[in-house]
XYZ file of C-alpha atoms in Angstrom:
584
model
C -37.437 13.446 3.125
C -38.901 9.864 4.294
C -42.569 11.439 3.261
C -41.943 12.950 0.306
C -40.300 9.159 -0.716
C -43.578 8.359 0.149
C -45.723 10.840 -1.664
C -43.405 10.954 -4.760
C -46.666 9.250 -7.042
C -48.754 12.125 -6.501
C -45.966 14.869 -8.253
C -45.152 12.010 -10.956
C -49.217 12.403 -11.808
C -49.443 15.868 -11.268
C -46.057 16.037 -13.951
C -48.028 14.096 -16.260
C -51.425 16.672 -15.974
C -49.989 19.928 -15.862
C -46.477 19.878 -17.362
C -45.590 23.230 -16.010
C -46.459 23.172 -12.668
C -46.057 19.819 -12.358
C -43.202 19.179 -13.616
C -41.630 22.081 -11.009
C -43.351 20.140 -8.279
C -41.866 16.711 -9.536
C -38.364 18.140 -10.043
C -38.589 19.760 -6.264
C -39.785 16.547 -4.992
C -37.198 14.734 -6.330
C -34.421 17.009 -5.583
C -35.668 16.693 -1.681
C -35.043 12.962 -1.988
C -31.814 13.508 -3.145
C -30.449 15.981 -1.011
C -28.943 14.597 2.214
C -30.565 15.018 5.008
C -30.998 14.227 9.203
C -28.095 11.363 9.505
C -30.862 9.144 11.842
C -33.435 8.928 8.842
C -31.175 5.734 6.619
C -29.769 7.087 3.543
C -31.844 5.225 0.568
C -29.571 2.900 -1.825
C -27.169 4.199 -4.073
C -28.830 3.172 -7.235
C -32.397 4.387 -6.251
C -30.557 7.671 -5.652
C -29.078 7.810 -9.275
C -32.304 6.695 -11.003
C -34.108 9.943 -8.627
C -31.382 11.720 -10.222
C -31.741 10.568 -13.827
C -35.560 11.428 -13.177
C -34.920 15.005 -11.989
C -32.781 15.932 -14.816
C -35.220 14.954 -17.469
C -37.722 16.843 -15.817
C -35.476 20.339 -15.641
C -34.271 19.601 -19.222
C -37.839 19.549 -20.500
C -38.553 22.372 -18.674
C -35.342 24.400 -19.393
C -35.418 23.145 -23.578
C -39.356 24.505 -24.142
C -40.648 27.460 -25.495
C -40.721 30.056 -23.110
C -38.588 28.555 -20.790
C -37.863 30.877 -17.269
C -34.437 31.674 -16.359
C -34.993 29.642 -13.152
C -35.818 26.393 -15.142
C -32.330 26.605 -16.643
C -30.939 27.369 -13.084
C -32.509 24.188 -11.787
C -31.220 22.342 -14.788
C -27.845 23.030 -13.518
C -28.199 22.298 -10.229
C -29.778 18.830 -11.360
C -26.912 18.134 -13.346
C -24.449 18.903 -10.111
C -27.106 15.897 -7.881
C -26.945 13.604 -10.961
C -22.964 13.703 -10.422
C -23.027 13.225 -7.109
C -25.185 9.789 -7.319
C -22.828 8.811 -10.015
C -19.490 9.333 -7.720
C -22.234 7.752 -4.937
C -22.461 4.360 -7.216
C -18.370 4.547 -8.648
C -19.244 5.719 -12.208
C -16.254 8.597 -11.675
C -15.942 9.149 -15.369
C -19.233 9.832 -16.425
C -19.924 11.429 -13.191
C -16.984 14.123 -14.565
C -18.942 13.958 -17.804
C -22.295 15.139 -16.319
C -20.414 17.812 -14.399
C -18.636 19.344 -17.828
C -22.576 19.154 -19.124
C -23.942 21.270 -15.960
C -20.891 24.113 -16.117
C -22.250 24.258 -20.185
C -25.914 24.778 -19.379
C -25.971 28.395 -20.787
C -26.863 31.625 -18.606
C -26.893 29.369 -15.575
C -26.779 30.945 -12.197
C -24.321 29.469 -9.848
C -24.574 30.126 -5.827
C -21.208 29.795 -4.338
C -22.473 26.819 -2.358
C -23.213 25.171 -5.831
C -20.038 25.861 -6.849
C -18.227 24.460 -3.936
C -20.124 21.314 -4.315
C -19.087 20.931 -7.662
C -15.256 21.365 -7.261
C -15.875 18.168 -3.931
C -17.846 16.264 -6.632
C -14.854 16.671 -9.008
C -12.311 15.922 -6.525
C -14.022 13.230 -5.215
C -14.445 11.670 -9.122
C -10.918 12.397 -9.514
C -9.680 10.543 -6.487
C -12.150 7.297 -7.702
C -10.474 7.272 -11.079
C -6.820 7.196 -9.197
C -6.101 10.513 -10.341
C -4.552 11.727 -7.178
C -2.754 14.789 -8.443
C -5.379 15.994 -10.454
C -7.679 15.334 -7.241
C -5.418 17.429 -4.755
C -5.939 20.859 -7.062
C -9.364 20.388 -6.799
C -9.752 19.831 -3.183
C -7.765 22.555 -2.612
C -10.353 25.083 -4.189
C -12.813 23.374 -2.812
C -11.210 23.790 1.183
C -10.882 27.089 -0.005
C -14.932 27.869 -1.533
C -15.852 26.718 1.295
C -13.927 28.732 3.477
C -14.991 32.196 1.696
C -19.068 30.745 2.076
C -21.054 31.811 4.742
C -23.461 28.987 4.974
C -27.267 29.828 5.135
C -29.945 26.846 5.879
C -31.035 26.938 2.196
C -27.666 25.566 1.326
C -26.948 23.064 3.856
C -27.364 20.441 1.716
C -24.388 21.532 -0.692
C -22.110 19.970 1.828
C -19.835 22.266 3.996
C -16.227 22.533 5.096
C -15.964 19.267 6.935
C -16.308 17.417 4.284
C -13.932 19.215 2.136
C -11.122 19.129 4.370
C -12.008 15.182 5.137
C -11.717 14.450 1.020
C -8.666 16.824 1.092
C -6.530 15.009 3.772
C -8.001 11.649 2.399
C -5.984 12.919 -1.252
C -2.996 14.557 0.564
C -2.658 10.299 2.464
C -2.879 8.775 -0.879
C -0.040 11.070 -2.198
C 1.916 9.650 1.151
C 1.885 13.578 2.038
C 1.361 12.063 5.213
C 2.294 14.591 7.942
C -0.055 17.458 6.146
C -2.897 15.069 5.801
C -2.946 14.703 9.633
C -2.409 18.181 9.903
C -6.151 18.625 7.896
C -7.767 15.970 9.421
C -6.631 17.480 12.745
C -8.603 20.916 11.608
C -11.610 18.859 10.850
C -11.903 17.089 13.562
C -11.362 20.245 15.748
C -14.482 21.634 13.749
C -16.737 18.511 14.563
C -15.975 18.907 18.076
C -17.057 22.432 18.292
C -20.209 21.790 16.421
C -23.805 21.964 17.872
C -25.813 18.586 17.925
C -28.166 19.975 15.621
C -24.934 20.298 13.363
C -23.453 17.239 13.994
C -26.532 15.709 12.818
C -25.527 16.953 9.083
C -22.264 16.012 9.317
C -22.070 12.885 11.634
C -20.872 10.485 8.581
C -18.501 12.834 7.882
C -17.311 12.927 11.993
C -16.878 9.041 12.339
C -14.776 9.069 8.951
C -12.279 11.887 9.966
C -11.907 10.322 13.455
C -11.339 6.988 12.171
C -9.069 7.819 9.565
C -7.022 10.425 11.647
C -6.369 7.876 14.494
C -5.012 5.562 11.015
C -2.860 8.936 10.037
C -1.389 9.038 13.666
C -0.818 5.622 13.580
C 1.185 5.872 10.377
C 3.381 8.085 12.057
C 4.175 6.078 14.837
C 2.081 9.142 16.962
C 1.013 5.890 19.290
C -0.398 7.923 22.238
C -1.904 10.389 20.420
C -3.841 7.517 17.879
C -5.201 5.566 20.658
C -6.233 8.882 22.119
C -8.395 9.776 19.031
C -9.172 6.269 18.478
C -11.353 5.959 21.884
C -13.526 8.985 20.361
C -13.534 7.659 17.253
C -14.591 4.350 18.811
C -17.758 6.514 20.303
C -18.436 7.771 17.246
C -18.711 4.824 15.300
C -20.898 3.203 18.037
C -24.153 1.150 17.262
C -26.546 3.674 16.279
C -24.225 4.903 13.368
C -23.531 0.947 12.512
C -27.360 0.973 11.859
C -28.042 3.866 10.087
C -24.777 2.822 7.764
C -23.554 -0.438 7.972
C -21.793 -0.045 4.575
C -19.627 2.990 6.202
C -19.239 2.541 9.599
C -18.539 -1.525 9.952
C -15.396 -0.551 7.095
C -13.996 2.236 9.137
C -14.319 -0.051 12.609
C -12.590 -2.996 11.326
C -9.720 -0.461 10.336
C -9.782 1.276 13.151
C -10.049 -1.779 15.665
C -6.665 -2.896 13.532
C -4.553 0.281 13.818
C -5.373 0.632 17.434
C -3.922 -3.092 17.835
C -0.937 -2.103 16.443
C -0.730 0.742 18.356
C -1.350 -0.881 21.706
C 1.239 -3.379 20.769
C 3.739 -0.345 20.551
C 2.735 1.082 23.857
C 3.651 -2.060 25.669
C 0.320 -3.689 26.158
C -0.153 -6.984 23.878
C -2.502 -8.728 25.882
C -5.320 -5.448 24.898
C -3.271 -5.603 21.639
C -4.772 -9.224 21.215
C -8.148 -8.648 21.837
C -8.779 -5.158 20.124
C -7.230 -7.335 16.716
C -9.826 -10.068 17.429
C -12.409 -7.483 17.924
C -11.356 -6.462 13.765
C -11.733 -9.843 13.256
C -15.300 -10.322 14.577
C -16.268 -6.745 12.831
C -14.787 -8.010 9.664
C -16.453 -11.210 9.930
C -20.000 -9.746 10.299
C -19.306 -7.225 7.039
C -18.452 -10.540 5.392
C -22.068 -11.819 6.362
C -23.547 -8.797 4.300
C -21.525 -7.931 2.111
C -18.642 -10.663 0.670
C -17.246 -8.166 -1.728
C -16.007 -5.526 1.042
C -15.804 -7.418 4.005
C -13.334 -10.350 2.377
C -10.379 -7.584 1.491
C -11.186 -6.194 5.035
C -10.880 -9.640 6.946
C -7.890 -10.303 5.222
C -6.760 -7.233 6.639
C -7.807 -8.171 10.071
C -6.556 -11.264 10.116
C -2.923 -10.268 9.021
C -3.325 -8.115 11.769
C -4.258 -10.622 14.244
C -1.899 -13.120 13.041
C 1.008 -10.833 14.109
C -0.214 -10.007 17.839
C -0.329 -14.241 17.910
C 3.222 -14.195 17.159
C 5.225 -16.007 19.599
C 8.343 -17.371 19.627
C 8.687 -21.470 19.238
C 4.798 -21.461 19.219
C 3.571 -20.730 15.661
C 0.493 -22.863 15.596
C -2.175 -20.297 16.016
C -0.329 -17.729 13.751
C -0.280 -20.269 10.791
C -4.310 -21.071 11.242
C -4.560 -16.968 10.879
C -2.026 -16.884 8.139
C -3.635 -19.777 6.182
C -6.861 -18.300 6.538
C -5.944 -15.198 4.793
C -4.671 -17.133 1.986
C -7.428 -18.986 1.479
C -9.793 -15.711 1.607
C -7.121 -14.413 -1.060
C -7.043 -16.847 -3.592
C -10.705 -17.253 -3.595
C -10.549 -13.202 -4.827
C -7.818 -13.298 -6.893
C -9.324 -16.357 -8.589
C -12.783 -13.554 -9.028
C -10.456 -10.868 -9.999
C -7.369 -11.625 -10.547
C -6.073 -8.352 -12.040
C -6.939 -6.660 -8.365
C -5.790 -9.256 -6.116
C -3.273 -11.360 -7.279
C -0.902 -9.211 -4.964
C -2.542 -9.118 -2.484
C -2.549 -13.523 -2.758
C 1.283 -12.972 -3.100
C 1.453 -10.914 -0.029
C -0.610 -13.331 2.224
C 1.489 -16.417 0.898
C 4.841 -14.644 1.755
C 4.045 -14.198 5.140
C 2.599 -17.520 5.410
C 5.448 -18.524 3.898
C 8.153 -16.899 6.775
C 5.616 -18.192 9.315
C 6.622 -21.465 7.951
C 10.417 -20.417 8.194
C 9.831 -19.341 11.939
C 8.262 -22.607 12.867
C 11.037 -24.538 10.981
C 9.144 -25.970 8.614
C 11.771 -25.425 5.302
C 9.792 -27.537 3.170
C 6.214 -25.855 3.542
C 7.512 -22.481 3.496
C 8.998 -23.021 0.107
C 6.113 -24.311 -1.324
C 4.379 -20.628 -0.271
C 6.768 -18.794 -1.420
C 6.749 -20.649 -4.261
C 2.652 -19.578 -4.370
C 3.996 -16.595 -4.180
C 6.093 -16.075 -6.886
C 3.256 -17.460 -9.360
C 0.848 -14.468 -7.607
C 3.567 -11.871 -8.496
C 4.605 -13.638 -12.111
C 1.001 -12.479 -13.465
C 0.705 -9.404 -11.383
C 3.796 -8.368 -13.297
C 2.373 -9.488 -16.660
C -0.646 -7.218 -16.275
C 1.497 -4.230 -14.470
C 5.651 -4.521 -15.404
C 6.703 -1.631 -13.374
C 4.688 -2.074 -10.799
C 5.154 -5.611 -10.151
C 8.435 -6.573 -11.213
C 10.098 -5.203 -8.419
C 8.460 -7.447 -5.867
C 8.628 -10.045 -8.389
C 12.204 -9.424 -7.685
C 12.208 -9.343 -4.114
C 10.578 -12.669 -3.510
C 12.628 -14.657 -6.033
C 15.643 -13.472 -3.831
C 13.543 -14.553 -0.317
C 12.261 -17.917 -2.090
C 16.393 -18.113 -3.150
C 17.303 -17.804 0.329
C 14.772 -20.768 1.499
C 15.781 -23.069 -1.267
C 19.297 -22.726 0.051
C 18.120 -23.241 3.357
C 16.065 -26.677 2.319
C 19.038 -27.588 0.051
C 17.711 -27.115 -3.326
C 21.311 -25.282 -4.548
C 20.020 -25.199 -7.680
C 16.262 -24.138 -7.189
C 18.042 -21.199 -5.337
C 20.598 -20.372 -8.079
C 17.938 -19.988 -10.121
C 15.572 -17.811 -8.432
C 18.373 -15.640 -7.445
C 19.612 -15.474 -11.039
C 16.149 -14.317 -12.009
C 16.422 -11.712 -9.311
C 18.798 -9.931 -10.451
C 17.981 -10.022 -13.905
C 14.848 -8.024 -12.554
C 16.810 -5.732 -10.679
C 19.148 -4.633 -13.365
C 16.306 -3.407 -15.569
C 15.228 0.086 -14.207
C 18.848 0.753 -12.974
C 19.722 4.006 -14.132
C 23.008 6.493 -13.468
C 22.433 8.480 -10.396
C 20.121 5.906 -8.319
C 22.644 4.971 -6.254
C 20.267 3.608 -4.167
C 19.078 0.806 -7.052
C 22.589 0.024 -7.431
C 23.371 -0.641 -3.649
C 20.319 -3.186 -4.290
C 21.802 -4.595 -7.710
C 25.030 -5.820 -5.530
C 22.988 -7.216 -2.421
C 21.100 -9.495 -4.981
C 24.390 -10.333 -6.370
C 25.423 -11.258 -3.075
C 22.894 -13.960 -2.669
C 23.863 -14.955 -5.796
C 27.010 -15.496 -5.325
C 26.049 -17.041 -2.113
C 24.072 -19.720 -3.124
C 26.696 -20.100 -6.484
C 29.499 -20.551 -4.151
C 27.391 -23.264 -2.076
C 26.508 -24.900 -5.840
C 30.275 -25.435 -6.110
C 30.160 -22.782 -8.938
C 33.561 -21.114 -7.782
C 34.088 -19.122 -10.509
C 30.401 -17.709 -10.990
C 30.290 -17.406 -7.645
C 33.732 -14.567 -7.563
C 32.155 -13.388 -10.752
C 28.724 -11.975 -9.026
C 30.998 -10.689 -5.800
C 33.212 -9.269 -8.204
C 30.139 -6.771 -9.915
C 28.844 -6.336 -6.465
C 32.139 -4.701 -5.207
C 32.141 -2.563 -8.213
C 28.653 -1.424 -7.588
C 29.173 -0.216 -4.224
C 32.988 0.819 -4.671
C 30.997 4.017 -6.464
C 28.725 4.672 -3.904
C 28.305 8.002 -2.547
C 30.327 8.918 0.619
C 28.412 11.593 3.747
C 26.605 10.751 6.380
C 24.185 8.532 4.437
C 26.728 6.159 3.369
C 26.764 3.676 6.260
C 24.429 1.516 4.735
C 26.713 1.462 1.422
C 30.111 0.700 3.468
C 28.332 -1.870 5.351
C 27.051 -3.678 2.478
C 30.539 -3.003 0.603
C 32.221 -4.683 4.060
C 29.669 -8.052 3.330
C 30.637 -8.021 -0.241
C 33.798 -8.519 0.196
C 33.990 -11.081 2.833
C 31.927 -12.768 0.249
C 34.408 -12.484 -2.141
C 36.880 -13.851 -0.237
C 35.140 -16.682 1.150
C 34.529 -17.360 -2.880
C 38.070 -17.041 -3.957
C 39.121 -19.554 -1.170
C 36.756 -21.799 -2.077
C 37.871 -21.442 -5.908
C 41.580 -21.887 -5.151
C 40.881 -24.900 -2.783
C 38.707 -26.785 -5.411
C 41.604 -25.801 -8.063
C 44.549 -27.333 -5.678
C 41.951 -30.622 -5.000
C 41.906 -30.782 -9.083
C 45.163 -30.573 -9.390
C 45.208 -27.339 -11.169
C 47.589 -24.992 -10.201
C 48.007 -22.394 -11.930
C 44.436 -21.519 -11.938
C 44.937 -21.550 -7.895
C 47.770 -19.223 -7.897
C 44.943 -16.770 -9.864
C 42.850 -17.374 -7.404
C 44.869 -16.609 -4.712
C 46.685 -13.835 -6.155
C 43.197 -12.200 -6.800
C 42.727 -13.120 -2.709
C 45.783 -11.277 -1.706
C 45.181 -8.539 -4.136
C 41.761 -7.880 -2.378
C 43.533 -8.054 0.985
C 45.686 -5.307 0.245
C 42.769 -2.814 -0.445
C 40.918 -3.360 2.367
C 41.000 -3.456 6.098
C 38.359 -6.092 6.870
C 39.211 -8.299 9.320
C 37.303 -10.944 8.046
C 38.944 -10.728 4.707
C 42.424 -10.729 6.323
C 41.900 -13.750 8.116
C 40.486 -15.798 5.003
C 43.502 -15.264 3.259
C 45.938 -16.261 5.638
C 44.170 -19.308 6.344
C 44.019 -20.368 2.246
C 47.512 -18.981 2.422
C 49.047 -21.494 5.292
C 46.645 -24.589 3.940
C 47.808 -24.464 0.557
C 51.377 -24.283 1.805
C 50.435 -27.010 3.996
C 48.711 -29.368 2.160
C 49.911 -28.513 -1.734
C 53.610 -27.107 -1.077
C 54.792 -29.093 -3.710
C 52.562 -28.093 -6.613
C 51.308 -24.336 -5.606
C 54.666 -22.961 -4.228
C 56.681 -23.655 -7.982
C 53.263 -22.458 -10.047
C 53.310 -19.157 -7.673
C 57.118 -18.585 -8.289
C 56.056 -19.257 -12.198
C 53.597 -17.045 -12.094
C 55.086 -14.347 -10.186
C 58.702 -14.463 -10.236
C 58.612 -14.085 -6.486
C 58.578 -17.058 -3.308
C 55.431 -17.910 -2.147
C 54.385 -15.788 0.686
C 54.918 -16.504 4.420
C 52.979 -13.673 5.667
C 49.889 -12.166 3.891
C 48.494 -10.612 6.792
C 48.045 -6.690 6.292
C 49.555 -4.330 9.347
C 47.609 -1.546 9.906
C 46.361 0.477 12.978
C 42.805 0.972 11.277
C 41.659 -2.443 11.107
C 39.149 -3.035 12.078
C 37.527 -6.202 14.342
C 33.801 -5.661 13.177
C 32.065 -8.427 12.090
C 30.376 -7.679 8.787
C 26.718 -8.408 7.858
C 25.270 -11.635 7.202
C 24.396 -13.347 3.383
C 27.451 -14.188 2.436
């Protein structure tokens, strides 16, 4: 292929003399450059590939659209049209790649070889996949894993790509549909046809070899298959060795610096941090040196790496060289999502929340409010460009910044962002997500939380209130422990609330509105055997009589008709002494 590159003036002349013939020789020429070929000779660019392409087309249509044209000419047409796809999905132009593809199938009287054919469906899934059609991409792969199968390759056709491939773009569809499990399972066959190939056929396919390896150990890792990841990540590490990074820096430095990252993890898992350390630092040179050639992939990839690297540094009381990672990372971040903001303004929002609990670990309230802070700008126009997308973690962040404000002592900063929170949440709650509900009433919870520590008493036993309603329908099995749990935490929220309401009543001089306060607080006793609830009330119970006896016990009898209660405590051999969740 590297000499007819070389020689490709001498067919463009002989095209220009003897339009027959020379076209056929200039269209052959071109189609050799095209083709892929021995992995050792370097693939040429992308774009020179496409204009080749271009090139060969117009030759075959000239040939296949003039008098007297042979059958073959429109063969070759077709087959031109299937290589000008193929550069197209090469350089990310997916749509019109599916476009050229359409116009090959419609070249009339065309003959297809089932190798041709089977390239076509890869193309297509391949274009698919690039224009995050997923679903659409998995039907295609399919047929393609399944032409392939049915073909009995000859040498003529090596060049249409084979069954390695196929499977490789059919797990890599089968991941992005988090079918994770039968992903593996594919890449698992591929890789066990790699292994059994010849070195003259690995030669074909050796791109294809360091991909499935790289992204199968990822797949294991995924499924917390440690062992078995760093297994296939030490051949994957020999396939992607320095003779591959020089042939195809652009593919193989990628697929290290995620592979160096998901072995870290994995060797962290296994009970070895120290090799955990240094395999994430080895991501972070790799990434570091694809940033040196190429800014627009390697920056996404060290951000990756560093995250990475940034969590094997974590160490209890010594945050120091976590924060330079994490503060890195946002930096790299913001100096994309200020490029493309559309793309990576979550990803900014991301990096800043984890800066921002790296903050919270190292007891600095202050700075890690400012990130999250950050943050919640990131997410605020994430979600303006992509609601249903974004909103959600819009939502969740609001509640975490809610919960540092608190922490700092803004009340009402966090009253605010909590408020917001579960305005969010409400929105796609629908009957029968029980689920979405159970996560309506824990953001009510830190509502009423950070409500109750406002001095809001009444807002405050308002937000428990619709929180114990939520979860009071939740469904009861063996996946309801979460729910009762949560339930549990509600209402020892509630009556922490109601105490405080009735307390700041009594202190006001208000009465009455204690009694309904406490009355609500005795009521909520009754109907539940929480220990933590019980206790609450017969504490308000005894310091009201203590300190108020003179004002609360006549506004109860009022009220009631009844004394004011000695004993509120509810017997019962159930209860309980579990200490409920946190967030109260």
């Amino acid at each position: 292929m590297g000499l007819v590159r070389v020689l490709l003036p001498l067919p463009r002349t002989a095209a220009r003399f003897g339009p027959g013939p020379g076209r056929r020789l200039l269209g052959a020429a071109l189609t050799r450059c095209l083709a892929p070929d021995w992995v050792l000779l370097r693939p040429p660019p992308p774009w020179r590939r496409l204009a080749w392409a271009e090139e060969a087309t117009a030759v075959y249509r000239a040939l296949a659209e003039r008098k007297g044209a042979r059958p073959r000419d429109r063969d070759l047409l077709a087959r031109s049209l299937v290589w000008q796809a193929y550069a197209l999905v090469l350089v990310g132009r997916c749509e019109q790649a599916c476009t050229v593809m359409d116009a090959s199938v419609a070249v009339p009287d065309a003959r297809w070889s089932p190798a041709q054919r089977a390239l076509l469906l890869h193309l297509r899934a391949q274009a698919q996949f690039g224009l995050g059609r997923p679903a659409d991409a998995l039907g295609s792969a399919g047929e393609c894993v399944a032409a392939y199968r049915r073909l009995v390759p000859t040498r003529r056709d090596r060049t249409l790509g084979g069954l390695p491939g196929a499977l490789r773009t059919y797990a890599l569809v089968l991941a992005a549909l988090n079918r994770t499990e039968e992903s593996v399972a594919v890449y698992e066959e591929c890789a066990g046809l790699v292994r059994d190939m010849s070195v003259r056929e690995l030669s074909h396919v050796a791109l294809v070899r360091v991909r499935v390896m790289c992204e199968l150990a990822s797949g294991l890792a995924e499924l917390d298959r440690h062992e078995q990841a760093l297994s296939v990540g030490r051949e994957a590490r020999d396939t992607a060795d320095a003779i591959m990074v020089r042939v195809a820096p652009e593919i193989v430095r990628p697929l290290r610096v995620r592979l160096f990252a998901d072995l870290a993890r994995c060797l962290e898992a296994t009970g070895d941090p120290s090799a955990a350390r240094a395999t994430a630092e080895e991501a972070v040179a790799e990434a570091r040196t694809l940033v040196g050639r190429d800014r627009t992939t390697g920056d996404p990839l060290l951000i990756l790496a560093l995250d990475c690297l940034a969590d094997r540094l974590r160490e209890p009381g010594s945050p120091a060289s976590e924060l330079n990672a994490r503060r890195e990372a946002v930096d790299l971040s913001a100096h994309l999502a200020g490029e493309r903001p559309d793309t990576y303004d979550p990803l900014h929002a991301v990096c800043l929340e984890r800066l921002a609990d790296c903050h919270k670990a190292a007891g600095e309230h202050r700075e890690a409010v400012r990130a999250g802070e950050r943050a919640v700008a990131a997410y605020r126009r994430a979600a303006d460009r992509d609601p249903a997308a974004q909103e959600p973690q819009l939502a969740r962040v609001l509640v975490d910044v809610s919960l540092l404000r608190r922490d700092d002592g803004d009340l009402d900063g966090a009253v605010g962002d909590a408020r917001e929170a579960v305005a969010l949440t409400r929105r796609p709650a629908e009957p029968g997500r029980p689920a979405h509900h159970a996560l309506t009433a824990r953001r009510l919870r830190v509502l009423g939380r950070a409500l109750r520590d406002a001095g809001d008493h009444g807002a405050a036993v308002a937000s428990y209130r619709e929180a114990e309603s939520i979860l009071a329908d939740a469904p009861e099995g063996p996946g309801a422990g979460p729910y009762t749990a949560s339930l549990a935490a509600t209402r020892t929220g509630l009556a922490l609330a109601l105490d405080a309401e009735a307390r700041a009543h009594l202190s006001g001089g208000r009465a009455d509105e204690a009694v309904a306060a406490l009355r609500s607080l005795l009521a909520l006793t009754r109907r539940t055997e929480g220990t933590q609830v019980h206790a609450r009330c017969v504490t308000a119970f005894a310091d009201a009589r203590a300190k108020y006896a003179a004002t609360v016990v006549p506004a109860w009898t009022r009220a009631t008709g009844e004394e004011f209660p000695t004993f509120v405590y509810r017997p019962s051999g159930t209860t309980g002494g579990d200490r409920p969740p946190g967030g109260n």
